[in-house]
Short mmCIF file of C-alpha atoms in Angstrom, two decimals:
data_model
loop_
_atom_site.label_atom_id
_atom_site.label_comp_id
_atom_site.label_asym_id
_atom_site.label_seq_id
_atom_site.Cartn_x
_atom_site.Cartn_y
_atom_site.Cartn_z
CA GLN U 17 -18.77 26.12 13.50
CA VAL U 18 -16.32 27.81 11.31
CA GLY U 19 -13.34 25.48 10.46
CA ASN U 20 -14.77 22.41 12.13
CA TYR U 21 -15.24 20.62 8.66
CA LYS U 22 -11.49 19.89 8.83
CA ARG U 23 -12.21 16.59 10.70
CA THR U 24 -14.57 15.49 7.95
CA VAL U 25 -12.00 16.35 5.24
CA LYS U 26 -9.20 14.57 7.16
CA ARG U 27 -11.29 11.43 7.13
CA ILE U 28 -10.74 11.08 3.42
CA ASP U 29 -6.99 11.03 3.86
CA ASP U 30 -7.44 8.52 6.71
CA GLY U 31 -9.39 6.32 4.40
CA HIS U 32 -6.43 6.06 1.99
CA ARG U 33 -4.13 5.27 4.92
CA LEU U 34 -6.51 2.60 6.20
CA CYS U 35 -6.34 0.82 2.84
CA ASN U 36 -2.56 0.62 3.23
CA ASP U 37 -2.93 -0.67 6.80
CA LEU U 38 -5.46 -3.33 5.68
CA MET U 39 -3.08 -4.41 2.88
CA ASN U 40 -0.12 -4.74 5.25
CA CYS U 41 -2.29 -6.67 7.70
CA ILE U 42 -3.25 -9.15 5.01
CA HIS U 43 0.31 -9.42 3.68
CA GLU U 44 1.68 -10.28 7.18
CA ARG U 45 -0.99 -12.98 7.62
CA ALA U 46 -0.10 -14.40 4.17
CA ARG U 47 3.59 -14.66 5.34
CA ILE U 48 2.53 -16.45 8.45
CA GLU U 49 0.55 -18.93 6.32
CA LYS U 50 3.60 -19.47 4.16
CA VAL U 51 5.96 -19.96 6.99
CA TYR U 52 3.58 -22.43 8.72
CA ALA U 53 3.21 -24.40 5.45
CA GLN U 54 7.00 -24.50 5.12
CA GLN U 55 7.49 -25.74 8.64
CA LEU U 56 4.74 -28.45 8.12
CA THR U 57 6.61 -29.67 4.99
CA GLU U 58 10.00 -29.74 6.57
CA TRP U 59 8.57 -31.53 9.66
CA ALA U 60 6.78 -34.14 7.51
CA LYS U 61 9.91 -34.80 5.38
CA ARG U 62 12.21 -35.12 8.34
CA TRP U 63 10.03 -37.43 10.44
CA LYS U 64 8.97 -39.56 7.51
CA GLN U 65 12.62 -40.48 7.01
CA LEU U 66 13.06 -41.12 10.73
CA VAL U 67 10.07 -43.37 11.03
CA GLU U 68 10.99 -45.31 7.87
CA LYS U 69 14.56 -45.89 9.18
CA GLY U 70 13.43 -46.58 12.77
CA PRO U 71 12.47 -49.92 14.23
CA GLN U 72 8.71 -49.46 13.80
CA TYR U 73 7.10 -51.82 11.22
CA GLY U 74 3.87 -53.01 9.76
CA THR U 75 0.47 -51.33 9.94
CA VAL U 76 1.43 -49.11 12.93
CA GLU U 77 4.28 -47.74 10.79
CA ARG U 78 1.88 -46.81 8.06
CA ALA U 79 -0.60 -45.23 10.63
CA TRP U 80 2.37 -43.14 11.98
CA CYS U 81 3.37 -42.09 8.51
CA ALA U 82 -0.26 -40.99 7.90
CA PHE U 83 0.48 -37.99 10.16
CA MET U 84 3.27 -36.83 7.81
CA SER U 85 0.85 -37.22 4.79
CA GLU U 86 -1.67 -35.14 6.70
CA ALA U 87 0.98 -32.43 7.28
CA GLU U 88 1.88 -32.33 3.57
CA LYS U 89 -1.76 -31.91 2.53
CA VAL U 90 -2.52 -29.29 5.17
CA SER U 91 0.64 -27.50 4.04
CA GLU U 92 -0.81 -27.26 0.49
CA LEU U 93 -4.07 -25.91 1.84
CA HIS U 94 -2.25 -23.12 3.75
CA LEU U 95 -0.24 -22.33 0.66
CA GLU U 96 -3.57 -21.90 -1.15
CA VAL U 97 -4.78 -19.58 1.68
CA LYS U 98 -1.57 -17.60 1.27
CA SER U 99 -2.13 -17.37 -2.47
CA SER U 100 -5.78 -16.27 -2.12
CA LEU U 101 -4.90 -13.56 0.43
CA MET U 102 -2.28 -12.00 -1.87
CA ASN U 103 -3.63 -12.64 -5.32
CA GLU U 104 -7.24 -11.92 -4.56
CA ASP U 105 -7.79 -9.86 -1.31
CA PHE U 106 -4.56 -7.83 -1.36
CA GLU U 107 -4.88 -6.98 -5.05
CA LYS U 108 -8.57 -6.09 -4.70
CA ILE U 109 -7.88 -3.53 -2.01
CA LYS U 110 -4.95 -2.14 -4.04
CA ASN U 111 -7.07 -1.71 -7.13
CA TRP U 112 -10.04 -0.13 -5.21
CA GLN U 113 -7.67 2.39 -3.49
CA LYS U 114 -6.28 3.35 -6.86
CA GLU U 115 -9.74 3.93 -8.32
CA ALA U 116 -11.21 5.73 -5.24
CA PHE U 117 -8.28 8.16 -4.50
CA HIS U 118 -6.70 10.24 -7.25
CA LYS U 119 -3.44 12.02 -6.47
CA GLN U 120 -2.76 15.57 -7.58
CA MET U 121 0.34 16.98 -9.12
CA MET U 122 0.84 19.38 -6.15
CA GLY U 123 0.26 16.71 -3.53
CA GLY U 124 -2.79 15.51 -1.74
CA PHE U 125 -5.91 13.81 -3.23
CA LYS U 126 -8.47 15.28 -5.59
CA GLU U 127 -11.33 14.13 -3.36
CA THR U 128 -9.83 15.91 -0.33
CA LYS U 129 -9.56 19.14 -2.32
CA GLU U 130 -13.04 18.88 -3.57
CA ALA U 131 -14.42 18.42 -0.08
CA GLU U 132 -12.31 21.23 1.25
CA ASP U 133 -13.56 23.65 -1.51
CA GLY U 134 -17.13 22.58 -1.04
CA PHE U 135 -17.10 23.29 2.63
CA ARG U 136 -15.25 26.58 2.27
CA LYS U 137 -17.59 27.78 -0.47
CA ALA U 138 -20.64 26.91 1.62
CA GLN U 139 -19.21 28.57 4.75
CA LYS U 140 -17.79 31.76 3.17
CA PRO U 141 -20.95 33.95 3.22
CA TRP U 142 -21.98 32.92 6.67
CA ALA U 143 -18.44 33.31 7.99
CA LYS U 144 -18.38 36.92 6.53
CA LYS U 145 -21.59 37.76 8.44
CA LEU U 146 -20.28 36.14 11.58
CA LYS U 147 -17.20 38.35 11.33
CA GLU U 148 -19.46 41.41 11.13
CA VAL U 149 -21.46 40.27 14.16
CA GLU U 150 -18.21 39.91 16.11
CA ALA U 151 -17.08 43.33 15.09
CA ALA U 152 -20.48 44.90 16.08
CA LYS U 153 -20.46 43.01 19.32
CA LYS U 154 -16.98 44.41 20.12
CA ALA U 155 -17.98 47.92 19.26
CA TYR U 156 -21.13 47.71 21.42
CA HIS U 157 -19.18 46.38 24.46
CA ALA U 158 -16.58 49.11 24.00
CA ALA U 159 -19.35 51.78 23.98
CA CYS U 160 -20.93 50.34 27.10
CA LYS U 161 -17.59 50.42 28.78
CA GLU U 162 -16.92 54.08 27.78
CA GLU U 163 -20.45 55.07 28.99
CA LYS U 164 -19.79 53.58 32.41
CA LEU U 165 -16.46 55.36 32.63
CA ALA U 166 -18.07 58.70 31.69
CA ILE U 167 -20.83 58.41 34.24
CA SER U 168 -18.32 57.55 36.95
CA ARG U 169 -16.26 60.69 36.12
CA GLU U 170 -19.30 62.95 36.22
CA THR U 171 -20.42 61.51 39.54
CA ASN U 172 -16.95 62.12 41.09
CA SER U 173 -16.77 65.70 39.69
CA LYS U 174 -19.97 66.64 41.46
CA ALA U 175 -18.29 65.99 44.74
CA ASP U 176 -15.22 68.02 43.84
CA PRO U 177 -15.78 71.80 44.75
CA ALA U 178 -12.56 72.87 42.82
CA LEU U 179 -14.16 71.81 39.48
CA ASN U 180 -15.56 74.75 37.53
CA PRO U 181 -18.93 74.70 35.80
CA GLU U 182 -17.36 74.53 32.29
CA GLN U 183 -15.50 71.30 33.10
CA LEU U 184 -18.55 69.78 34.64
CA LYS U 185 -20.52 70.60 31.44
CA LYS U 186 -17.91 68.82 29.34
CA LEU U 187 -18.23 65.67 31.47
CA GLN U 188 -21.98 65.81 31.17
CA ASP U 189 -21.76 66.09 27.39
CA LYS U 190 -19.33 63.07 27.38
CA VAL U 191 -21.95 61.02 29.23
CA GLU U 192 -24.63 62.02 26.75
CA ARG U 193 -22.55 61.17 23.72
CA SER U 194 -21.54 57.82 25.22
CA LYS U 195 -25.14 56.93 25.76
CA GLN U 196 -25.90 57.70 22.16
CA ASP U 197 -22.98 55.55 20.99
CA VAL U 198 -24.30 52.68 23.08
CA LEU U 199 -27.67 52.94 21.41
CA LYS U 200 -26.11 53.03 17.91
CA THR U 201 -23.75 50.20 18.40
CA LYS U 202 -26.45 48.15 20.04
CA GLU U 203 -28.75 48.63 17.10
CA LYS U 204 -25.95 47.74 14.65
CA TYR U 205 -25.09 44.63 16.71
CA GLU U 206 -28.69 43.43 16.83
CA LYS U 207 -29.12 44.04 13.06
CA SER U 208 -26.01 42.10 12.13
CA LEU U 209 -26.99 39.29 14.50
CA LYS U 210 -30.44 39.19 12.85
CA GLU U 211 -28.89 38.97 9.41
CA LEU U 212 -26.65 36.12 10.64
CA ASP U 213 -29.70 34.27 12.03
CA ASN U 214 -31.54 34.65 8.70
CA ALA U 215 -28.54 33.27 6.78
CA THR U 216 -28.07 30.34 9.21
CA PRO U 217 -30.68 27.95 7.57
CA GLN U 218 -29.22 28.34 4.09
CA TYR U 219 -25.76 27.95 5.53
CA MET U 220 -26.68 24.75 7.33
CA GLU U 221 -28.25 23.33 4.21
CA ASN U 222 -25.18 24.02 2.03
CA MET U 223 -22.83 22.63 4.61
CA GLU U 224 -24.96 19.54 5.12
CA GLN U 225 -25.04 18.97 1.38
CA VAL U 226 -21.26 18.81 1.20
CA PHE U 227 -21.13 16.75 4.39
CA GLU U 228 -23.48 14.17 2.80
CA GLN U 229 -21.17 13.87 -0.21
CA CYS U 230 -18.35 13.06 2.21
CA GLN U 231 -20.58 10.55 3.98
CA GLN U 232 -21.40 8.78 0.76
CA PHE U 233 -17.70 8.57 -0.08
CA GLU U 234 -16.93 7.15 3.33
CA GLU U 235 -19.85 4.73 3.08
CA LYS U 236 -18.36 3.22 -0.04
CA ARG U 237 -15.08 2.64 1.78
CA LEU U 238 -16.76 1.04 4.88
CA ARG U 239 -18.92 -1.19 2.79
CA PHE U 240 -15.89 -2.29 0.68
CA PHE U 241 -13.86 -3.06 3.83
CA ARG U 242 -16.71 -5.18 5.12
CA GLU U 243 -16.84 -7.03 1.87
CA VAL U 244 -13.12 -7.60 1.75
CA LEU U 245 -13.01 -8.79 5.44
CA LEU U 246 -15.72 -11.39 4.69
CA GLU U 247 -13.75 -12.70 1.74
CA VAL U 248 -10.65 -12.92 3.92
CA GLN U 249 -12.64 -14.86 6.49
CA LYS U 250 -13.75 -17.36 3.84
CA HIS U 251 -10.23 -17.82 2.69
CA LEU U 252 -8.96 -18.42 6.38
CA ASP U 253 -11.79 -20.67 7.28
CA LEU U 254 -10.69 -24.14 6.52
CA SER U 255 -13.23 -25.83 8.72
CA ASN U 256 -15.84 -25.63 5.98
CA ALA U 257 -13.52 -26.90 3.20
CA ALA U 258 -14.44 -30.39 2.11
CA SER U 259 -10.79 -31.21 1.30
CA TYR U 260 -9.74 -30.20 4.83
CA LYS U 261 -12.37 -32.48 6.39
CA ASN U 262 -11.33 -35.32 4.08
CA ILE U 263 -7.65 -35.10 5.29
CA TYR U 264 -8.66 -35.89 8.88
CA ARG U 265 -11.19 -38.48 7.89
CA GLU U 266 -8.59 -40.25 5.88
CA LEU U 267 -6.07 -39.84 8.78
CA GLU U 268 -8.57 -41.45 11.17
CA GLN U 269 -9.15 -44.39 8.85
CA ASN U 270 -5.36 -44.97 8.49
CA ILE U 271 -4.89 -44.97 12.18
CA LYS U 272 -7.80 -47.37 12.71
CA THR U 273 -6.35 -49.85 10.17
CA ALA U 274 -3.34 -50.38 12.48
CA ASP U 275 -3.61 -54.00 13.68
CA ALA U 276 -1.33 -55.28 16.39
CA VAL U 277 -2.23 -59.00 15.65
CA GLU U 278 -1.34 -58.54 12.01
CA ASP U 279 2.02 -56.82 12.82
CA LEU U 280 2.92 -59.63 15.29
CA ARG U 281 2.01 -62.23 12.70
CA TRP U 282 4.21 -60.50 10.17
CA PHE U 283 7.15 -60.22 12.57
CA ARG U 284 6.83 -63.91 13.44
CA ALA U 285 6.90 -64.87 9.81
CA ASN U 286 9.79 -62.63 8.86
CA GLN U 287 11.91 -62.25 12.01
CA GLY U 288 10.72 -64.97 14.31
CA PRO U 289 10.30 -68.73 14.34
CA GLY U 290 8.36 -68.62 11.03
CA MET U 291 11.22 -67.12 8.96
CA SER U 292 13.15 -69.31 6.52
CA MET U 293 16.35 -70.74 7.98
CA ASN U 294 19.69 -71.31 6.34
CA TRP U 295 20.81 -74.36 8.14
CA PRO U 296 24.40 -75.29 7.95
CA GLN U 297 25.38 -77.57 5.05
CA PHE U 298 28.62 -79.14 3.91
CA GLU U 299 30.53 -76.72 1.61
CA GLU U 300 33.53 -77.40 -0.51
CA TRP U 301 36.56 -75.17 -0.05
CA SER U 302 37.00 -72.32 -2.49
CA ALA U 303 39.80 -69.72 -2.71
CA ASP U 304 37.38 -66.89 -3.52
CA LEU U 305 34.92 -67.80 -0.76
CA ASN U 306 37.66 -67.92 1.87
CA ARG U 307 39.45 -64.79 0.87
CA THR U 308 39.12 -62.08 3.61
CA LEU U 309 39.09 -58.33 3.19
CA SER U 310 41.44 -56.09 4.95
CA ARG U 311 40.10 -53.30 7.12
CA ARG U 312 40.77 -50.70 4.51
CA GLU U 313 39.12 -52.75 1.77
CA LYS U 314 36.03 -53.27 4.01
CA LYS U 315 35.83 -49.53 4.62
CA LYS U 316 36.12 -48.76 0.93
CA ALA U 317 33.44 -51.36 -0.01
CA SER U 318 31.05 -49.91 2.45
CA ASP U 319 31.23 -46.30 1.01
CA GLY U 320 27.80 -45.15 -0.17
CA VAL U 321 24.36 -45.30 1.17
CA THR U 322 22.46 -48.55 1.85
CA LEU U 323 18.76 -48.54 0.84
CA THR U 324 16.69 -50.84 2.97
CA GLY U 325 13.08 -51.49 3.89
CA ILE U 326 11.86 -52.08 0.34
CA ASN U 327 8.25 -53.17 0.93
CA GLN U 328 6.05 -54.84 -1.63
CA THR U 329 2.26 -54.59 -1.83
CA GLY U 330 0.28 -57.66 -0.86
CA ASP U 331 -0.27 -59.77 2.19
CA GLN U 332 1.74 -58.73 5.26
CA VAL U 333 2.98 -62.28 5.80
CA SER U 334 4.43 -62.46 2.28
CA GLN U 335 6.39 -59.10 2.72
CA PRO U 336 10.15 -59.49 2.15
CA ASN U 337 12.37 -59.09 5.15
CA LYS U 338 12.76 -55.36 5.63
CA HIS U 339 15.90 -55.94 7.78
CA SER U 340 17.72 -58.10 5.35
CA SER U 341 16.96 -56.43 1.97
CA SER U 342 19.65 -53.94 1.06
CA LEU U 343 21.04 -52.17 -1.97
CA SER U 344 24.21 -50.02 -2.01
CA VAL U 345 24.19 -46.88 -4.09
CA PRO U 346 26.36 -43.74 -4.12
CA SER U 347 25.32 -40.96 -1.71
CA ASN U 348 24.82 -38.37 -4.43
CA THR U 349 22.26 -40.67 -6.17
CA VAL U 350 20.14 -40.71 -3.04
CA GLN U 351 20.37 -36.96 -2.66
CA SER U 352 19.16 -36.55 -6.24
CA VAL U 353 16.17 -38.80 -5.66
CA GLN U 354 15.06 -36.78 -2.73
CA SER U 355 12.48 -34.06 -3.49
CA SER U 356 14.04 -30.66 -3.99
CA TYR U 357 10.74 -28.84 -4.49
CA ASN U 358 10.48 -25.72 -2.39
CA PRO U 359 6.99 -24.24 -2.43
CA PHE U 360 8.18 -20.91 -1.01
CA GLU U 361 10.56 -19.77 -3.73
CA ASP U 362 7.95 -17.34 -5.07
CA GLU U 363 9.06 -14.68 -2.68
CA GLU U 364 12.35 -13.35 -1.48
CA ASP U 365 11.52 -13.56 2.18
CA THR U 366 12.00 -16.90 3.85
CA GLY U 367 10.39 -18.44 6.93
CA SER U 368 12.08 -19.97 9.84
CA THR U 369 13.74 -23.26 9.15
CA VAL U 370 15.27 -25.97 11.25
CA SER U 371 19.00 -25.85 11.24
CA GLU U 372 21.13 -28.74 10.04
CA LYS U 373 22.56 -29.16 13.53
CA GLU U 374 19.12 -29.27 15.06
CA ASP U 375 17.99 -31.71 12.37
CA ASN U 376 20.96 -33.97 13.07
CA LYS U 377 20.13 -34.08 16.84
CA ILE U 378 16.59 -35.03 16.16
CA LYS U 379 17.71 -37.86 13.91
CA ASN U 380 19.14 -39.56 16.97
CA VAL U 381 15.67 -40.07 18.60
CA SER U 382 15.69 -43.82 17.90
CA SER U 383 17.91 -46.23 19.91
CA TYR U 384 18.63 -48.20 16.85
CA GLU U 385 17.58 -48.42 13.21
CA LYS U 386 15.54 -51.21 11.64
CA ASN U 387 18.48 -51.78 9.24
CA GLN U 388 20.99 -52.13 12.11
CA ASN U 389 23.33 -55.06 11.54
CA TYR U 390 23.39 -57.53 14.34
CA PRO U 391 26.42 -59.80 14.97
CA THR U 392 25.87 -63.36 13.95
CA ASP U 393 28.98 -64.67 15.75
CA TRP U 394 28.41 -66.43 19.00
CA SER U 395 30.64 -67.98 21.69
CA ASP U 396 30.09 -70.10 24.68
CA GLU U 397 32.94 -68.29 26.44
CA GLU U 398 32.14 -65.72 29.14
CA SER U 399 33.43 -62.88 26.93
CA ASN U 400 34.71 -62.41 23.43
CA ASN U 401 38.30 -61.52 22.69
CA PRO U 402 38.35 -57.98 21.30
CA PHE U 403 41.78 -58.70 19.81
CA SER U 404 40.76 -61.87 17.95
CA SER U 405 41.37 -61.63 14.29
CA THR U 406 38.97 -62.85 11.66
CA ASP U 407 41.60 -62.34 8.94
CA ALA U 408 43.15 -65.66 8.08
CA ASN U 409 46.09 -63.84 6.55
CA GLY U 410 46.69 -61.65 9.53
CA ASP U 411 46.09 -58.38 7.60
CA THR U 412 43.74 -56.94 10.19
CA ASN U 413 45.42 -54.69 12.78
CA PRO U 414 43.21 -53.59 15.72
CA PHE U 415 45.40 -50.51 16.08
CA ASP U 416 44.99 -49.49 12.52
CA GLU U 417 45.42 -45.76 11.82
CA ASP U 418 41.74 -45.48 10.83
CA THR U 419 40.48 -46.41 14.25
CA SER U 420 42.97 -44.68 16.46
CA PRO U 421 41.65 -41.84 18.60
CA ALA U 422 42.53 -38.27 17.55
CA MET U 423 45.52 -36.52 19.15
CA GLU U 424 44.78 -33.51 21.34
CA VAL U 425 45.50 -30.20 19.53
CA ARG U 426 45.52 -26.73 20.82
CA VAL U 427 43.33 -24.36 18.68
CA ARG U 428 42.37 -20.73 18.74
CA ALA U 429 38.89 -19.39 18.28
CA LEU U 430 38.34 -17.15 15.17
CA TYR U 431 34.86 -15.87 16.09
CA ASP U 432 32.59 -15.54 19.05
CA TYR U 433 30.35 -18.56 19.65
CA GLU U 434 27.49 -18.89 22.15
CA GLY U 435 26.49 -22.47 22.91
CA GLN U 436 22.86 -23.31 21.91
CA GLU U 437 22.65 -26.55 23.81
CA GLN U 438 23.92 -27.80 27.18
CA ASP U 439 26.58 -30.02 25.48
CA GLU U 440 28.03 -27.04 23.49
CA LEU U 441 30.95 -24.74 24.44
CA SER U 442 30.89 -20.99 24.46
CA PHE U 443 33.93 -18.82 23.70
CA LYS U 444 35.17 -15.53 22.43
CA ALA U 445 37.37 -14.79 19.47
CA GLY U 446 40.98 -15.20 20.48
CA ASP U 447 40.30 -17.78 23.21
CA GLU U 448 42.42 -20.97 23.21
CA LEU U 449 41.10 -24.45 23.83
CA THR U 450 42.07 -28.13 23.25
CA LYS U 451 40.57 -30.16 20.44
CA MET U 452 40.00 -33.71 21.74
CA GLU U 453 38.24 -35.24 18.77
CA ASN U 454 38.34 -34.59 14.98
CA GLU U 455 35.56 -33.09 12.93
CA ASP U 456 32.47 -35.34 12.47
CA GLU U 457 30.23 -35.63 9.43
CA GLN U 458 28.13 -32.64 10.64
CA GLY U 459 31.10 -30.34 11.03
CA TRP U 460 31.34 -30.45 14.95
CA CYS U 461 34.41 -31.10 17.10
CA LYS U 462 34.75 -32.07 20.67
CA GLY U 463 36.97 -29.87 22.79
CA ARG U 464 37.96 -28.74 26.31
CA LEU U 465 38.20 -25.24 27.61
CA ASP U 466 41.05 -24.24 30.01
CA ASN U 467 38.54 -24.30 32.81
CA GLY U 468 38.01 -27.98 32.30
CA GLN U 469 34.59 -27.79 30.57
CA VAL U 470 34.15 -30.33 27.75
CA GLY U 471 31.70 -29.99 24.89
CA LEU U 472 31.00 -29.52 21.23
CA TYR U 473 31.80 -26.54 18.96
CA PRO U 474 31.69 -25.71 15.15
CA ALA U 475 34.91 -26.91 13.47
CA ASN U 476 35.14 -23.92 11.22
CA TYR U 477 35.09 -21.49 14.15
CA VAL U 478 38.74 -22.29 15.21
CA GLU U 479 42.20 -22.68 13.70
CA PRO U 480 45.21 -24.75 14.86
CA ILE U 481 47.83 -22.78 16.85
CA GLN U 482 51.12 -22.84 14.98
#
């Protein structure tokens, strides 16, 4: 039918838009792969530190840490997937789209205009004859209507005695002329319809030829999409990757190497009855040995970070005591040693990360650390005296300023804050509350609202009331 080729022409424009949709689809999946890889890396880094600092030891500790190694390796594989999706599949679609669709200066695509012109040229002669048929049909139907009206008037005039013979003759002539018009218009209508029927086969052939050209163009796009989707599937499917299987084969082997008997033997030799003992022996008096440190000197001497748990390769029994080996270094040195590599700096967008506050809360999962210092003093008394001084010179003051509790201070909120955890406070800008404890290392203070609720809040969200 005339004008129905518009749907076929529109399919060309739809093909260009579908290329954009497929590129957006792949780009979003690549971002998901990148964010997942980032989260795996962060998770592995954080939990590796927690396990190494925690009380777990020996072969089970190594088996536990194997999960973090697995996460790091899987993270690398997903980064490779992201890279393949963007550098290969995305670029392939982009280049094909550029080669298949050519934009015109006046808008639209060259392929769309060619299809439109081809259909219009093939349809023009037949559409002209169709218009003639419609006109002949209209004229014929009008003549038939006029004939019927003339016959009706003549019939009514015969029953009217007041009508003179001359008027009756005119009505009869009108009927005769209308019958002749009907015959003429009918003949013309039939002739134009026959011409249209004779032109239809050629018209169908010409239209089908242009349609097949559009079909071939669309076939190229469909086959290309199928090819690209298969490549995307290969890039996403890690189950057939040898390196992916090796990761979990190695993980299983590391877990199976965990030996409870071996760990117990190591603990007995290093922390139990088998450890070397430093029995008391007679010692001569020395001024340097007996000099005690004041509370402030002790605090100053302990500044920095203590590195512990330095393991050596070899037999588990011969491992050095992880709890007793220590080395004090400045904090900034440790930070510089930690890996600062970020595999996601290639793009401006960033994935979801674990906040520092959440990270600090997770770090408290262990009841104690393997490097925790245990008191070596003992007493046969029922309870120790908390006010006993170990300072022979009397320099130690249990009520020293460093250990005194913080004074309660009234503060005013600068911004709105919505508590994220049960132990956090929520308040609006301008609200007043009482600060009960000073800011800790993570930047959180403990406070009390006027309704009596006690909890934590960010220290930089409030200011003291003058």
